[in-house]
Amino acid sequence: MNWGVHDVFTIDKYGENILGSRKAIPKILQLFQKYEIHATWAIVGMIHCKDKKELLTCLESIEVPYENEALSAKHNLPNVGEDEQVDLYHYGNSLINKIKEMPNQEIGSHTFSHYYCLEKGQKIEHFEKDLQAVVNLNEGISSLVFPRNQVNLEYLELCDEYGITAYRGNEDSWIYGPYIKEMNTAIKRIFRLADHYINITGHHSYKLEKVSTQPIINVPSSRFLRPYSPKLRILERLRLQRIKKSLTEAAKNNEYYHLWWHPHNFGKNTEKNLQFLEEILQHVEYLKGKYNFQSMHMRDIVNLINSNKKN
């Protein structure tokens, strides 16, 4: 929701996407149920709060001393309303409940305060307080997605101490490594854009026995599901074929493929994005029949790895 983009976009500029995500999420869940898709929903902890009083109480113990204060969730508090009834941009308890009602869905963490683990000013002791707030949600969370993919390897042992068993790592390519804004060069952005349509960096599917498991399990990303763009609509079939070919390679080679996106990516052009997603899921259904390809969320992956270790 807005916690993920408040330092990048104003409500006026991006609010339509956020409100649109509230309509997209139930439709995404319907598709997941139709095709028996297991998914991890990495949720910013603040979205769990029922009202501003609870939010402020939870944030009291969290320090986010970034050198760039605009990155801090606390910097955004003046824009936050009293509860979900009056503020649809910063609260989402009703949406979380919808996710919980559906089978095969895992509630994961996107940290409590959309915490950036590589930004200047923050330290591991600050991250620990954020982790403690995640634990205090009492959701039994064990999977973590680092905001902006800022995976900080020095923080993984601490994650283990707080019950996190897996995180989403980055694709194995120089254009996808963890970065802060200053490192996100134009050449990297150009290559990442092109890689959505043509195979520049590979399929990024992975064998379970080769993923890193220490101190917690790395479940690397394979592909960000880029949203529909009217300007690039002529390339939509290429984008779809790029993903389908990689899924097929994963299925053939008994590997996994980790597809991800944000619900607000579906907030505009919602039907186009849902149609695109369903074409992917139909291909997954085909691969399930031909290669016994299975849908798994991050906790499923952890359980499978641990089961294989015992055997």
PDB file of C-alpha atoms in Angstrom, residues 26-38 102-105 274-275 277-279 281-282 284-285 288 295:
ATOM      1  CA  PRO A  26      -9.843 -10.314  -4.035  1.00  0.00           C
ATOM      2  CA  LYS A  27      -9.650 -11.070  -7.769  1.00  0.00           C
ATOM      3  CA  ILE A  28      -6.063 -12.311  -7.446  1.00  0.00           C
ATOM      4  CA  LEU A  29      -7.193 -14.548  -4.578  1.00  0.00           C
ATOM      5  CA  GLN A  30      -9.996 -15.939  -6.745  1.00  0.00           C
ATOM      6  CA  LEU A  31      -7.468 -16.861  -9.432  1.00  0.00           C
ATOM      7  CA  PHE A  32      -5.197 -18.456  -6.841  1.00  0.00           C
ATOM      8  CA  GLN A  33      -8.096 -20.534  -5.568  1.00  0.00           C
ATOM      9  CA  LYS A  34      -9.166 -21.517  -9.098  1.00  0.00           C
ATOM     10  CA  TYR A  35      -5.676 -22.786  -9.978  1.00  0.00           C
ATOM     11  CA  GLU A  36      -4.722 -24.000  -6.466  1.00  0.00           C
ATOM     12  CA  ILE A  37      -1.851 -21.534  -6.188  1.00  0.00           C
ATOM     13  CA  HIS A  38       0.172 -21.339  -2.981  1.00  0.00           C
ATOM     14  CA  MET A 102      -8.374 -18.446   1.326  1.00  0.00           C
ATOM     15  CA  PRO A 103      -6.603 -21.830   1.272  1.00  0.00           C
ATOM     16  CA  ASN A 104      -2.874 -22.183   0.579  1.00  0.00           C
ATOM     17  CA  GLN A 105      -1.973 -18.557   1.381  1.00  0.00           C
ATOM     18  CA  LEU A 274      -5.415 -10.217 -14.272  1.00  0.00           C
ATOM     19  CA  GLN A 275      -5.821 -11.636 -17.766  1.00  0.00           C
ATOM     20  CA  LEU A 277      -1.723 -13.506 -14.737  1.00  0.00           C
ATOM     21  CA  GLU A 278      -4.365 -16.070 -15.642  1.00  0.00           C
ATOM     22  CA  GLU A 279      -2.492 -16.972 -18.823  1.00  0.00           C
ATOM     23  CA  LEU A 281      -1.487 -19.759 -14.228  1.00  0.00           C
ATOM     24  CA  GLN A 282      -3.039 -21.728 -17.086  1.00  0.00           C
ATOM     25  CA  VAL A 284       1.381 -23.645 -14.678  1.00  0.00           C
ATOM     26  CA  GLU A 285      -1.691 -25.917 -14.746  1.00  0.00           C
ATOM     27  CA  LYS A 288       1.453 -29.579 -13.476  1.00  0.00           C
ATOM     28  CA  SER A 295       2.775 -24.553  -6.645  1.00  0.00           C
TER      29      SER A 295
END
